[in-house]
Amino acid sequence: ETGVTQSPTHLIKTRGQQVTLRCSSQSGHNTVSWYQQALGQGPQFIFQYYREEENGRGNFPPRFSGLQFPNYSSELNVNALELDDSALYLCASSRTGADTQYFGPGTRLTVL
Amino acid sequence: DQQVKQNSPSLSVQEGRISILNCDYTNSMFDYFLWYKKYPAEGPTFLISISSIKDKNEDGRFTVFLNKSAKHLSLHIVPSQPGDSAVYFCAASSNTGNQFYFGTGTSLTVIP
């Protein structure tokens, strides 16, 4: 059974640029959630996708957007990057929205 | 507003002794709780969960206790091992929601 994978591992961007992060869910899971973890903080919920539809959103601006594909993999897109967007971005998959979530290794984004 | 709180940023324990990590929550609608363990440069790893219909759940060396009236849960690790040294996060959700709310984490160091 393949776990949750994320790419890339690390990314450096400059302010104002756009970035796309990718996630492949664990087999048998149709729900993907994205979290942002700033240094010294716990993960903060960005949004969740269930069967290709957004299924809930946290307190993040619209420049954070996402997609889920028919194979349940997902993308997180962030436009107009700001310095405060520098964080570890975590993807988690689950069988349903309220079920235990299993995390990938994360993508470390640095915005200069 | 932090709905899940871990008030101890760090904890040191001798190998073989008990580690007790605490977590408090404010939202009475939370009914499902999880503990995750995180090593540096890795995503959180699921450890153990408990639903609000129980007050205790055990899995090997790990036991989670839930006190609903106090809105408090704790993770007990017995006996503690050096490999348990990591950051531990508690998380909570409600059956009407689809996101998990995380605490800020407790860094556990098990001293050989």
PDB file of C-alpha atoms in Angstrom:
ATOM      1  CA  GLU A   1       0.000   0.000   0.000  1.00  0.00           C
ATOM      2  CA  THR A   2       1.479   3.347  -1.081  1.00  0.00           C
ATOM      3  CA  GLY A   3       1.402   6.179   1.424  1.00  0.00           C
ATOM      4  CA  VAL A   4       0.803   9.856   0.802  1.00  0.00           C
ATOM      5  CA  THR A   5       3.463  11.466  -1.369  1.00  0.00           C
ATOM      6  CA  GLN A   6       4.146  15.138  -2.026  1.00  0.00           C
ATOM      7  CA  SER A   7       6.282  17.041  -4.504  1.00  0.00           C
ATOM      8  CA  PRO A   8       8.482  18.929  -4.555  1.00  0.00           C
ATOM      9  CA  THR A   9      10.272  18.494  -1.235  1.00  0.00           C
ATOM     10  CA  HIS A  10      11.605  22.031  -1.137  1.00  0.00           C
ATOM     11  CA  LEU A  11      10.817  25.145  -3.122  1.00  0.00           C
ATOM     12  CA  ILE A  12      12.152  28.687  -3.126  1.00  0.00           C
ATOM     13  CA  LYS A  13      10.083  31.463  -4.696  1.00  0.00           C
ATOM     14  CA  THR A  14      10.084  35.250  -4.632  1.00  0.00           C
ATOM     15  CA  ARG A  15       7.306  37.522  -3.473  1.00  0.00           C
ATOM     16  CA  GLY A  16       4.508  37.912  -6.044  1.00  0.00           C
ATOM     17  CA  GLN A  17       5.197  34.625  -7.808  1.00  0.00           C
ATOM     18  CA  GLN A  18       2.822  31.694  -8.061  1.00  0.00           C
ATOM     19  CA  VAL A  19       3.447  28.123  -6.873  1.00  0.00           C
ATOM     20  CA  THR A  20       1.836  24.712  -7.382  1.00  0.00           C
ATOM     21  CA  LEU A  21       2.304  21.887  -4.896  1.00  0.00           C
ATOM     22  CA  ARG A  22       1.264  18.316  -5.600  1.00  0.00           C
ATOM     23  CA  CYS A  23      -0.026  15.427  -3.546  1.00  0.00           C
ATOM     24  CA  SER A  24      -0.869  11.801  -4.248  1.00  0.00           C
ATOM     25  CA  SER A  25      -3.277  10.256  -1.794  1.00  0.00           C
ATOM     26  CA  GLN A  26      -2.964   6.875  -0.131  1.00  0.00           C
ATOM     27  CA  SER A  27      -4.640   4.082  -2.065  1.00  0.00           C
ATOM     28  CA  GLY A  28      -8.296   3.660  -1.115  1.00  0.00           C
ATOM     29  CA  HIS A  29      -8.588   7.273   0.055  1.00  0.00           C
ATOM     30  CA  ASN A  30     -10.823   9.708  -1.828  1.00  0.00           C
ATOM     31  CA  THR A  31     -10.397  12.752   0.407  1.00  0.00           C
ATOM     32  CA  VAL A  32      -7.419  15.108   0.487  1.00  0.00           C
ATOM     33  CA  SER A  33      -6.864  17.914   2.991  1.00  0.00           C
ATOM     34  CA  TRP A  34      -4.180  20.593   2.850  1.00  0.00           C
ATOM     35  CA  TYR A  35      -2.575  22.225   5.865  1.00  0.00           C
ATOM     36  CA  GLN A  36      -0.051  25.005   6.387  1.00  0.00           C
ATOM     37  CA  GLN A  37       2.393  24.623   9.255  1.00  0.00           C
ATOM     38  CA  ALA A  38       4.347  27.722  10.208  1.00  0.00           C
ATOM     39  CA  LEU A  39       7.432  27.419  12.372  1.00  0.00           C
ATOM     40  CA  GLY A  40       6.559  26.569  15.977  1.00  0.00           C
ATOM     41  CA  GLN A  41       2.870  26.143  15.196  1.00  0.00           C
ATOM     42  CA  GLY A  42       0.513  23.254  14.617  1.00  0.00           C
ATOM     43  CA  PRO A  43      -0.889  22.541  11.156  1.00  0.00           C
ATOM     44  CA  GLN A  44      -3.616  24.989  10.072  1.00  0.00           C
ATOM     45  CA  PHE A  45      -6.405  23.713   7.795  1.00  0.00           C
ATOM     46  CA  ILE A  46      -6.467  25.295   4.340  1.00  0.00           C
ATOM     47  CA  PHE A  47      -9.149  23.239   2.563  1.00  0.00           C
ATOM     48  CA  GLN A  48     -10.349  19.749   1.812  1.00  0.00           C
ATOM     49  CA  TYR A  49     -11.326  18.022  -1.436  1.00  0.00           C
ATOM     50  CA  TYR A  50     -13.708  15.095  -1.647  1.00  0.00           C
ATOM     51  CA  ARG A  51     -14.381  13.427  -4.994  1.00  0.00           C
ATOM     52  CA  GLU A  52     -13.026  16.433  -6.897  1.00  0.00           C
ATOM     53  CA  GLU A  53     -15.153  19.022  -5.054  1.00  0.00           C
ATOM     54  CA  GLU A  54     -14.039  21.448  -2.354  1.00  0.00           C
ATOM     55  CA  ASN A  55     -15.505  20.148   0.905  1.00  0.00           C
ATOM     56  CA  GLY A  56     -14.641  22.819   3.422  1.00  0.00           C
ATOM     57  CA  ARG A  57     -12.217  25.684   3.725  1.00  0.00           C
ATOM     58  CA  GLY A  58     -10.273  27.244   6.564  1.00  0.00           C
ATOM     59  CA  ASN A  59      -9.438  30.891   7.104  1.00  0.00           C
ATOM     60  CA  PHE A  60      -7.210  31.370   4.074  1.00  0.00           C
ATOM     61  CA  PRO A  61      -7.616  33.997   1.306  1.00  0.00           C
ATOM     62  CA  PRO A  62      -8.842  33.102  -2.205  1.00  0.00           C
ATOM     63  CA  ARG A  63      -5.302  33.232  -3.589  1.00  0.00           C
ATOM     64  CA  PHE A  64      -5.007  29.762  -2.040  1.00  0.00           C
ATOM     65  CA  SER A  65      -6.831  27.426  -4.412  1.00  0.00           C
ATOM     66  CA  GLY A  66      -6.856  23.739  -5.157  1.00  0.00           C
ATOM     67  CA  LEU A  67      -7.865  20.919  -7.407  1.00  0.00           C
ATOM     68  CA  GLN A  68      -8.528  17.235  -7.038  1.00  0.00           C
ATOM     69  CA  PHE A  69      -8.237  14.885  -9.985  1.00  0.00           C
ATOM     70  CA  PRO A  70     -10.208  11.701 -10.838  1.00  0.00           C
ATOM     71  CA  ASN A  71      -7.410   9.570  -9.372  1.00  0.00           C
ATOM     72  CA  TYR A  72      -7.825  11.600  -6.114  1.00  0.00           C
ATOM     73  CA  SER A  73      -4.437  13.260  -6.373  1.00  0.00           C
ATOM     74  CA  SER A  74      -4.514  16.973  -5.621  1.00  0.00           C
ATOM     75  CA  GLU A  75      -2.810  20.300  -6.215  1.00  0.00           C
ATOM     76  CA  LEU A  76      -2.493  23.366  -4.021  1.00  0.00           C
ATOM     77  CA  ASN A  77      -1.958  26.629  -5.886  1.00  0.00           C
ATOM     78  CA  VAL A  78      -0.886  29.838  -4.213  1.00  0.00           C
ATOM     79  CA  ASN A  79      -0.903  33.089  -6.193  1.00  0.00           C
ATOM     80  CA  ALA A  80       0.780  36.398  -5.394  1.00  0.00           C
ATOM     81  CA  LEU A  81       3.108  34.832  -2.833  1.00  0.00           C
ATOM     82  CA  GLU A  82       3.814  36.781   0.333  1.00  0.00           C
ATOM     83  CA  LEU A  83       6.705  36.400   2.767  1.00  0.00           C
ATOM     84  CA  ASP A  84       4.304  34.981   5.392  1.00  0.00           C
ATOM     85  CA  ASP A  85       3.448  32.114   3.048  1.00  0.00           C
ATOM     86  CA  SER A  86       6.817  30.592   3.932  1.00  0.00           C
ATOM     87  CA  ALA A  87       5.879  27.369   5.732  1.00  0.00           C
ATOM     88  CA  LEU A  88       5.658  23.607   5.532  1.00  0.00           C
ATOM     89  CA  TYR A  89       2.662  22.585   3.428  1.00  0.00           C
ATOM     90  CA  LEU A  90       1.176  19.254   4.387  1.00  0.00           C
ATOM     91  CA  CYS A  91      -1.214  17.091   2.467  1.00  0.00           C
ATOM     92  CA  ALA A  92      -3.290  14.445   4.235  1.00  0.00           C
ATOM     93  CA  SER A  93      -5.577  11.804   2.790  1.00  0.00           C
ATOM     94  CA  SER A  94      -8.456   9.940   4.382  1.00  0.00           C
ATOM     95  CA  ARG A  95     -11.313   7.630   3.464  1.00  0.00           C
ATOM     96  CA  THR A  96     -13.868  10.306   4.311  1.00  0.00           C
ATOM     97  CA  GLY A  97     -13.750  13.917   5.418  1.00  0.00           C
ATOM     98  CA  ALA A  98     -14.090  13.131   9.105  1.00  0.00           C
ATOM     99  CA  ASP A  99     -11.906  10.021   9.185  1.00  0.00           C
ATOM    100  CA  THR A 100      -8.321   9.726  10.437  1.00  0.00           C
ATOM    101  CA  GLN A 101      -6.002  11.673   8.166  1.00  0.00           C
ATOM    102  CA  TYR A 102      -2.642  10.329   7.044  1.00  0.00           C
ATOM    103  CA  PHE A 103      -0.007  12.881   6.174  1.00  0.00           C
ATOM    104  CA  GLY A 104       2.627  13.124   3.503  1.00  0.00           C
ATOM    105  CA  PRO A 105       6.163  14.353   4.211  1.00  0.00           C
ATOM    106  CA  GLY A 106       5.321  17.948   3.283  1.00  0.00           C
ATOM    107  CA  THR A 107       6.715  20.600   0.964  1.00  0.00           C
ATOM    108  CA  ARG A 108       8.898  23.285   2.515  1.00  0.00           C
ATOM    109  CA  LEU A 109       8.142  26.596   0.754  1.00  0.00           C
ATOM    110  CA  THR A 110      10.424  29.569   1.242  1.00  0.00           C
ATOM    111  CA  VAL A 111       9.332  32.960  -0.105  1.00  0.00           C
ATOM    112  CA  LEU A 112      12.091  35.554  -0.463  1.00  0.00           C
TER     113      LEU A 112
ATOM    114  CA  ASP B   1      -8.706  31.601  18.417  1.00  0.00           C
ATOM    115  CA  GLN B   2      -6.880  28.402  19.392  1.00  0.00           C
ATOM    116  CA  GLN B   3      -9.506  25.711  19.953  1.00  0.00           C
ATOM    117  CA  VAL B   4      -6.950  23.039  20.814  1.00  0.00           C
ATOM    118  CA  LYS B   5      -4.154  23.888  23.224  1.00  0.00           C
ATOM    119  CA  GLN B   6      -1.008  22.132  24.299  1.00  0.00           C
ATOM    120  CA  ASN B   7       0.335  24.272  27.092  1.00  0.00           C
ATOM    121  CA  SER B   8       3.644  22.464  27.558  1.00  0.00           C
ATOM    122  CA  PRO B   9       6.023  23.257  24.690  1.00  0.00           C
ATOM    123  CA  SER B  10       8.524  20.660  25.889  1.00  0.00           C
ATOM    124  CA  LEU B  11       8.905  17.658  28.167  1.00  0.00           C
ATOM    125  CA  SER B  12      11.951  15.599  29.199  1.00  0.00           C
ATOM    126  CA  VAL B  13      11.619  12.085  30.591  1.00  0.00           C
ATOM    127  CA  GLN B  14      14.084   9.361  31.555  1.00  0.00           C
ATOM    128  CA  GLU B  15      14.068   6.211  29.441  1.00  0.00           C
ATOM    129  CA  GLY B  16      11.745   3.594  30.918  1.00  0.00           C
ATOM    130  CA  ARG B  17       9.595   6.107  32.767  1.00  0.00           C
ATOM    131  CA  ILE B  18       6.120   7.317  31.835  1.00  0.00           C
ATOM    132  CA  SER B  19       5.624  10.288  29.493  1.00  0.00           C
ATOM    133  CA  ILE B  20       2.368  12.212  29.899  1.00  0.00           C
ATOM    134  CA  LEU B  21       1.422  14.742  27.241  1.00  0.00           C
ATOM    135  CA  ASN B  22      -1.601  16.943  27.796  1.00  0.00           C
ATOM    136  CA  CYS B  23      -4.087  18.666  25.536  1.00  0.00           C
ATOM    137  CA  ASP B  24      -7.085  20.911  26.246  1.00  0.00           C
ATOM    138  CA  TYR B  25      -9.882  21.955  23.921  1.00  0.00           C
ATOM    139  CA  THR B  26     -12.602  24.566  24.047  1.00  0.00           C
ATOM    140  CA  ASN B  27     -15.196  23.406  21.504  1.00  0.00           C
ATOM    141  CA  SER B  28     -17.777  21.093  23.102  1.00  0.00           C
ATOM    142  CA  MET B  29     -18.778  19.854  19.618  1.00  0.00           C
ATOM    143  CA  PHE B  30     -15.457  18.038  19.203  1.00  0.00           C
ATOM    144  CA  ASP B  31     -16.049  14.305  19.328  1.00  0.00           C
ATOM    145  CA  TYR B  32     -13.013  12.718  17.684  1.00  0.00           C
ATOM    146  CA  PHE B  33      -9.444  13.195  18.854  1.00  0.00           C
ATOM    147  CA  LEU B  34      -6.112  12.052  17.524  1.00  0.00           C
ATOM    148  CA  TRP B  35      -2.464  12.164  18.478  1.00  0.00           C
ATOM    149  CA  TYR B  36       0.271  12.529  15.900  1.00  0.00           C
ATOM    150  CA  LYS B  37       4.023  12.234  16.249  1.00  0.00           C
ATOM    151  CA  LYS B  38       6.339  14.301  14.088  1.00  0.00           C
ATOM    152  CA  TYR B  39      10.048  13.972  13.443  1.00  0.00           C
ATOM    153  CA  PRO B  40      11.971  16.866  11.853  1.00  0.00           C
ATOM    154  CA  ALA B  41      11.659  17.016   8.060  1.00  0.00           C
ATOM    155  CA  GLU B  42       8.811  14.473   8.064  1.00  0.00           C
ATOM    156  CA  GLY B  43       5.046  14.739   8.034  1.00  0.00           C
ATOM    157  CA  PRO B  44       3.006  13.901  11.150  1.00  0.00           C
ATOM    158  CA  THR B  45       2.510  10.179  11.758  1.00  0.00           C
ATOM    159  CA  PHE B  46      -0.804   8.998  13.183  1.00  0.00           C
ATOM    160  CA  LEU B  47      -0.403   7.373  16.614  1.00  0.00           C
ATOM    161  CA  ILE B  48      -3.746   6.795  18.273  1.00  0.00           C
ATOM    162  CA  SER B  49      -7.305   8.111  18.288  1.00  0.00           C
ATOM    163  CA  ILE B  50     -10.291   8.219  20.598  1.00  0.00           C
ATOM    164  CA  SER B  51     -13.934   9.042  20.036  1.00  0.00           C
ATOM    165  CA  SER B  52     -16.080  10.804  22.590  1.00  0.00           C
ATOM    166  CA  ILE B  53     -18.048   7.666  23.396  1.00  0.00           C
ATOM    167  CA  LYS B  54     -14.942   6.302  25.118  1.00  0.00           C
ATOM    168  CA  ASP B  55     -12.766   7.622  27.905  1.00  0.00           C
ATOM    169  CA  LYS B  56      -9.718   5.461  27.196  1.00  0.00           C
ATOM    170  CA  ASN B  57      -8.053   3.828  24.230  1.00  0.00           C
ATOM    171  CA  GLU B  58      -4.914   1.738  24.363  1.00  0.00           C
ATOM    172  CA  ASP B  59      -2.473   0.608  21.688  1.00  0.00           C
ATOM    173  CA  GLY B  60       0.680  -1.055  22.945  1.00  0.00           C
ATOM    174  CA  ARG B  61       2.754   1.454  24.885  1.00  0.00           C
ATOM    175  CA  PHE B  62       0.376   4.299  24.021  1.00  0.00           C
ATOM    176  CA  THR B  63      -2.822   5.115  25.913  1.00  0.00           C
ATOM    177  CA  VAL B  64      -5.062   8.105  25.355  1.00  0.00           C
ATOM    178  CA  PHE B  65      -7.439   9.302  28.068  1.00  0.00           C
ATOM    179  CA  LEU B  66     -10.379  11.611  27.431  1.00  0.00           C
ATOM    180  CA  ASN B  67     -12.127  13.668  30.107  1.00  0.00           C
ATOM    181  CA  LYS B  68     -15.075  15.272  28.325  1.00  0.00           C
ATOM    182  CA  SER B  69     -16.307  17.268  31.304  1.00  0.00           C
ATOM    183  CA  ALA B  70     -12.890  18.908  31.657  1.00  0.00           C
ATOM    184  CA  LYS B  71     -12.368  19.089  27.872  1.00  0.00           C
ATOM    185  CA  HIS B  72      -8.998  17.473  28.390  1.00  0.00           C
ATOM    186  CA  LEU B  73      -7.132  14.585  26.869  1.00  0.00           C
ATOM    187  CA  SER B  74      -3.769  13.100  27.599  1.00  0.00           C
ATOM    188  CA  LEU B  75      -1.367  10.683  25.950  1.00  0.00           C
ATOM    189  CA  HIS B  76       0.567   8.274  28.145  1.00  0.00           C
ATOM    190  CA  ILE B  77       3.649   6.504  26.817  1.00  0.00           C
ATOM    191  CA  VAL B  78       4.901   3.618  28.971  1.00  0.00           C
ATOM    192  CA  PRO B  79       7.744   2.778  28.996  1.00  0.00           C
ATOM    193  CA  SER B  80       9.284   5.745  27.200  1.00  0.00           C
ATOM    194  CA  GLN B  81      12.062   4.975  24.719  1.00  0.00           C
ATOM    195  CA  PRO B  82      14.672   7.269  23.110  1.00  0.00           C
ATOM    196  CA  GLY B  83      12.989   6.702  19.726  1.00  0.00           C
ATOM    197  CA  ASP B  84       9.879   8.380  21.131  1.00  0.00           C
ATOM    198  CA  SER B  85      11.722  11.718  21.086  1.00  0.00           C
ATOM    199  CA  ALA B  86       9.674  13.849  18.680  1.00  0.00           C
ATOM    200  CA  VAL B  87       7.041  16.578  18.607  1.00  0.00           C
ATOM    201  CA  TYR B  88       3.562  15.350  19.527  1.00  0.00           C
ATOM    202  CA  PHE B  89       0.423  17.056  18.264  1.00  0.00           C
ATOM    203  CA  CYS B  90      -3.115  16.513  19.414  1.00  0.00           C
ATOM    204  CA  ALA B  91      -5.946  17.187  16.986  1.00  0.00           C
ATOM    205  CA  ALA B  92      -9.726  17.329  17.263  1.00  0.00           C
ATOM    206  CA  SER B  93     -12.734  17.367  14.966  1.00  0.00           C
ATOM    207  CA  SER B  94     -16.497  17.246  15.140  1.00  0.00           C
ATOM    208  CA  ASN B  95     -18.764  14.906  13.178  1.00  0.00           C
ATOM    209  CA  THR B  96     -20.378  17.933  11.561  1.00  0.00           C
ATOM    210  CA  GLY B  97     -17.071  19.188  10.239  1.00  0.00           C
ATOM    211  CA  ASN B  98     -14.314  17.961   8.031  1.00  0.00           C
ATOM    212  CA  GLN B  99     -11.239  19.648   9.386  1.00  0.00           C
ATOM    213  CA  PHE B 100      -8.971  18.779  12.233  1.00  0.00           C
ATOM    214  CA  TYR B 101      -7.857  21.482  14.640  1.00  0.00           C
ATOM    215  CA  PHE B 102      -4.315  20.995  15.878  1.00  0.00           C
ATOM    216  CA  GLY B 103      -2.517  22.085  18.991  1.00  0.00           C
ATOM    217  CA  THR B 104       0.897  23.741  18.809  1.00  0.00           C
ATOM    218  CA  GLY B 105       2.725  20.589  19.796  1.00  0.00           C
ATOM    219  CA  THR B 106       4.842  19.308  22.691  1.00  0.00           C
ATOM    220  CA  SER B 107       8.458  18.379  22.073  1.00  0.00           C
ATOM    221  CA  LEU B 108       9.266  15.182  23.981  1.00  0.00           C
ATOM    222  CA  THR B 109      12.858  14.241  24.764  1.00  0.00           C
ATOM    223  CA  VAL B 110      13.507  10.791  26.218  1.00  0.00           C
ATOM    224  CA  ILE B 111      16.876  10.707  27.915  1.00  0.00           C
ATOM    225  CA  PRO B 112      18.761   7.373  27.710  1.00  0.00           C
TER     226      PRO B 112
END
